[in-house]
Amino acid sequence: MGQTIVLTGMVLSAVPVGEYDKRIVLLTKERGKISAFARGARRPGSQVMAASNPFAFGQFEAYEGRSSYTVVKADISNYFRNLAQDLEGAYYGFYFMEVADYYSREHTDELPMLKLLYQSLRALESGSIENRLVRRIFELRAMVVNGEYPNVFSCLKCRKKENLRYFHVKSGGTLCQGCGRSEHALELDDSTLYTLQYIITVRIEKLYTFTVSKEVLKKLEQIMNDYMAFYIDRKFHALQVLEENEGFAYLMGNSFKFPLK
């Protein structure tokens, strides 16, 4: 016999089902990633209408059946409404949720990913640092949470911790000045190296408290583009939309603004 449980989490995605219902994907503290039905969520006046939209974060009371969950009530503490009204920021947020969905599983400890996602959406909403930097911080830290991040603390060949001057994608991390000369690797400056190390090791609450120069951001983008392309076998829809519009903006001499922003 099923029972009602209270889950703390965030709605990653939602799709219509039938005339009035939705099927939502929740990233939860207690059960990891789960799918649940929100009965009547599309009916006017429904108690779970707003709570069944992406970005909604709070407590969800759900009936646990044999093979599925049904949300019957929700107490939402943050809808991220300001983010949802900023089209560019919203697409970054959707991309982050796609990444979280890609990495997360049911009945696993997904609290670190949930905390990362929440803090990252807050960073997008606040606008205190550039969205492009928020993206790269999130991507690298998501890989840390999943345990497949690069080693940027020692040379992958000789194990020395000094003079780390190259980043080698296929090897999965850094090479020292001596070992990296003969490899096809990206050159690495001290500021970018420190940025990578900081993102990997700092507490999640401190992730979005710094900024970097344009040169460091460009190098960070190059590293993360190559690294993720090599280790992740999936195309993310929201990211494709972002990159298409960023490319068009570049062709327009940066005078182009994100559509409908």
Short mmCIF file of N, CA and C in Angstrom, two decimals, residues 83-154:
data_model
loop_
_atom_site.label_atom_id
_atom_site.label_comp_id
_atom_site.label_asym_id
_atom_site.label_seq_id
_atom_site.Cartn_x
_atom_site.Cartn_y
_atom_site.Cartn_z
N LEU A 83 14.09 35.15 -12.79
CA LEU A 83 14.87 34.41 -13.78
C LEU A 83 13.99 33.98 -14.94
N ALA A 84 12.80 33.51 -14.64
CA ALA A 84 11.88 33.05 -15.68
C ALA A 84 11.47 34.18 -16.63
N GLN A 85 11.54 35.44 -16.16
CA GLN A 85 11.17 36.57 -16.99
C GLN A 85 12.33 37.09 -17.84
N ASP A 86 13.53 36.59 -17.59
CA ASP A 86 14.73 36.97 -18.36
C ASP A 86 15.04 35.82 -19.30
N LEU A 87 14.74 35.99 -20.58
CA LEU A 87 14.81 34.86 -21.51
C LEU A 87 16.20 34.25 -21.59
N GLU A 88 17.23 35.10 -21.66
CA GLU A 88 18.59 34.57 -21.72
C GLU A 88 18.93 33.82 -20.44
N GLY A 89 18.64 34.43 -19.29
CA GLY A 89 18.90 33.77 -18.01
C GLY A 89 18.11 32.48 -17.87
N ALA A 90 16.88 32.49 -18.35
CA ALA A 90 16.04 31.30 -18.27
C ALA A 90 16.64 30.14 -19.07
N TYR A 91 17.19 30.46 -20.26
CA TYR A 91 17.79 29.39 -21.06
C TYR A 91 19.05 28.84 -20.40
N TYR A 92 19.82 29.70 -19.75
CA TYR A 92 20.93 29.18 -18.97
C TYR A 92 20.42 28.27 -17.87
N GLY A 93 19.34 28.69 -17.21
CA GLY A 93 18.75 27.86 -16.16
C GLY A 93 18.25 26.53 -16.67
N PHE A 94 17.58 26.55 -17.83
CA PHE A 94 17.10 25.31 -18.43
C PHE A 94 18.28 24.39 -18.78
N TYR A 95 19.36 24.98 -19.24
CA TYR A 95 20.55 24.19 -19.54
C TYR A 95 21.09 23.53 -18.28
N PHE A 96 21.17 24.28 -17.20
CA PHE A 96 21.65 23.72 -15.94
C PHE A 96 20.76 22.55 -15.49
N MET A 97 19.46 22.70 -15.68
CA MET A 97 18.54 21.63 -15.27
C MET A 97 18.67 20.41 -16.17
N GLU A 98 18.97 20.62 -17.43
CA GLU A 98 19.23 19.49 -18.33
C GLU A 98 20.48 18.73 -17.88
N VAL A 99 21.51 19.47 -17.48
CA VAL A 99 22.73 18.82 -16.99
C VAL A 99 22.45 18.05 -15.71
N ALA A 100 21.68 18.65 -14.80
CA ALA A 100 21.32 17.98 -13.56
C ALA A 100 20.52 16.71 -13.85
N ASP A 101 19.62 16.79 -14.81
CA ASP A 101 18.83 15.62 -15.19
C ASP A 101 19.73 14.53 -15.78
N TYR A 102 20.71 14.94 -16.57
CA TYR A 102 21.64 13.99 -17.20
C TYR A 102 22.43 13.20 -16.15
N TYR A 103 22.88 13.88 -15.12
CA TYR A 103 23.74 13.24 -14.12
C TYR A 103 22.98 12.50 -13.01
N SER A 104 21.77 12.92 -12.72
CA SER A 104 21.07 12.43 -11.53
C SER A 104 20.37 11.11 -11.77
N ARG A 105 20.20 10.37 -10.68
CA ARG A 105 19.53 9.06 -10.71
C ARG A 105 18.56 8.94 -9.53
N GLU A 106 17.64 8.00 -9.63
CA GLU A 106 16.71 7.76 -8.53
C GLU A 106 17.40 6.97 -7.43
N HIS A 107 16.98 7.25 -6.19
CA HIS A 107 17.48 6.55 -5.01
C HIS A 107 18.99 6.69 -4.83
N THR A 108 19.52 7.84 -5.20
CA THR A 108 20.92 8.16 -4.94
C THR A 108 20.97 9.50 -4.20
N ASP A 109 22.10 9.78 -3.58
CA ASP A 109 22.24 11.03 -2.84
C ASP A 109 22.50 12.17 -3.82
N GLU A 110 21.46 12.92 -4.12
CA GLU A 110 21.58 14.03 -5.07
C GLU A 110 21.56 15.39 -4.38
N LEU A 111 21.77 15.41 -3.06
CA LEU A 111 21.77 16.68 -2.35
C LEU A 111 22.85 17.64 -2.87
N PRO A 112 24.09 17.17 -3.13
CA PRO A 112 25.09 18.10 -3.68
C PRO A 112 24.66 18.72 -5.01
N MET A 113 24.06 17.94 -5.90
CA MET A 113 23.59 18.47 -7.18
C MET A 113 22.43 19.43 -6.97
N LEU A 114 21.54 19.12 -6.06
CA LEU A 114 20.41 20.00 -5.77
C LEU A 114 20.90 21.34 -5.22
N LYS A 115 21.86 21.30 -4.32
CA LYS A 115 22.42 22.54 -3.77
C LYS A 115 23.15 23.35 -4.84
N LEU A 116 23.89 22.66 -5.69
CA LEU A 116 24.59 23.33 -6.78
C LEU A 116 23.61 24.00 -7.73
N LEU A 117 22.57 23.30 -8.09
CA LEU A 117 21.57 23.84 -9.01
C LEU A 117 20.90 25.06 -8.40
N TYR A 118 20.53 24.98 -7.13
CA TYR A 118 19.86 26.09 -6.47
C TYR A 118 20.77 27.32 -6.43
N GLN A 119 22.02 27.14 -6.01
CA GLN A 119 22.95 28.27 -5.93
C GLN A 119 23.25 28.86 -7.30
N SER A 120 23.29 28.02 -8.31
CA SER A 120 23.58 28.49 -9.67
C SER A 120 22.42 29.32 -10.23
N LEU A 121 21.20 28.90 -9.96
CA LEU A 121 20.04 29.68 -10.41
C LEU A 121 19.97 31.02 -9.67
N ARG A 122 20.34 31.02 -8.42
CA ARG A 122 20.39 32.28 -7.66
C ARG A 122 21.44 33.22 -8.26
N ALA A 123 22.56 32.66 -8.68
CA ALA A 123 23.61 33.47 -9.30
C ALA A 123 23.13 34.08 -10.61
N LEU A 124 22.41 33.29 -11.41
CA LEU A 124 21.86 33.82 -12.65
C LEU A 124 20.86 34.93 -12.37
N GLU A 125 20.03 34.72 -11.37
CA GLU A 125 18.98 35.69 -11.05
C GLU A 125 19.55 36.99 -10.50
N SER A 126 20.61 36.90 -9.72
CA SER A 126 21.17 38.09 -9.10
C SER A 126 21.91 38.97 -10.10
N GLY A 127 22.53 38.35 -11.11
CA GLY A 127 23.26 39.10 -12.12
C GLY A 127 24.55 39.73 -11.61
N SER A 128 25.04 39.26 -10.47
CA SER A 128 26.25 39.84 -9.89
C SER A 128 27.50 39.48 -10.68
N ILE A 129 27.49 38.34 -11.35
CA ILE A 129 28.59 37.99 -12.23
C ILE A 129 28.01 37.57 -13.59
N GLU A 130 28.84 37.60 -14.60
CA GLU A 130 28.40 37.34 -15.97
C GLU A 130 27.85 35.93 -16.14
N ASN A 131 26.76 35.81 -16.89
CA ASN A 131 26.15 34.50 -17.12
C ASN A 131 27.12 33.49 -17.72
N ARG A 132 28.01 33.97 -18.59
CA ARG A 132 28.99 33.06 -19.20
C ARG A 132 29.89 32.43 -18.15
N LEU A 133 30.26 33.20 -17.14
CA LEU A 133 31.09 32.66 -16.07
C LEU A 133 30.28 31.72 -15.17
N VAL A 134 29.04 32.10 -14.88
CA VAL A 134 28.17 31.21 -14.09
C VAL A 134 28.07 29.84 -14.77
N ARG A 135 27.93 29.86 -16.08
CA ARG A 135 27.83 28.60 -16.84
C ARG A 135 29.06 27.73 -16.64
N ARG A 136 30.25 28.31 -16.76
CA ARG A 136 31.47 27.50 -16.68
C ARG A 136 31.72 27.00 -15.26
N ILE A 137 31.37 27.82 -14.28
CA ILE A 137 31.47 27.36 -12.88
C ILE A 137 30.54 26.19 -12.66
N PHE A 138 29.30 26.32 -13.11
CA PHE A 138 28.33 25.24 -12.94
C PHE A 138 28.79 23.96 -13.62
N GLU A 139 29.24 24.07 -14.86
CA GLU A 139 29.65 22.88 -15.61
C GLU A 139 30.75 22.11 -14.89
N LEU A 140 31.79 22.83 -14.47
CA LEU A 140 32.91 22.15 -13.82
C LEU A 140 32.49 21.57 -12.49
N ARG A 141 31.71 22.31 -11.71
CA ARG A 141 31.31 21.79 -10.41
C ARG A 141 30.33 20.62 -10.54
N ALA A 142 29.51 20.62 -11.58
CA ALA A 142 28.63 19.48 -11.82
C ALA A 142 29.44 18.22 -12.08
N MET A 143 30.58 18.37 -12.77
CA MET A 143 31.46 17.23 -13.01
C MET A 143 32.13 16.79 -11.71
N VAL A 144 32.41 17.75 -10.83
CA VAL A 144 32.95 17.40 -9.52
C VAL A 144 31.94 16.56 -8.75
N VAL A 145 30.69 17.00 -8.74
CA VAL A 145 29.63 16.27 -8.05
C VAL A 145 29.50 14.85 -8.60
N ASN A 146 29.68 14.71 -9.91
CA ASN A 146 29.55 13.39 -10.54
C ASN A 146 30.84 12.57 -10.47
N GLY A 147 31.94 13.18 -9.99
CA GLY A 147 33.18 12.45 -9.82
C GLY A 147 34.00 12.24 -11.06
N GLU A 148 33.81 13.09 -12.09
CA GLU A 148 34.59 12.92 -13.31
C GLU A 148 35.29 14.22 -13.72
N TYR A 149 35.70 14.98 -12.73
CA TYR A 149 36.35 16.26 -13.01
C TYR A 149 37.84 16.05 -13.30
N PRO A 150 38.46 17.01 -13.95
CA PRO A 150 39.89 16.88 -14.30
C PRO A 150 40.80 17.07 -13.09
N ASN A 151 41.96 16.44 -13.15
CA ASN A 151 42.99 16.64 -12.13
C ASN A 151 43.79 17.89 -12.51
N VAL A 152 43.66 18.94 -11.71
CA VAL A 152 44.39 20.18 -11.99
C VAL A 152 45.32 20.54 -10.84
N PHE A 153 45.73 19.53 -10.09
CA PHE A 153 46.56 19.77 -8.90
C PHE A 153 47.96 19.16 -9.01
N SER A 154 48.17 18.36 -10.05
CA SER A 154 49.49 17.76 -10.26
C SER A 154 49.63 17.35 -11.71
#
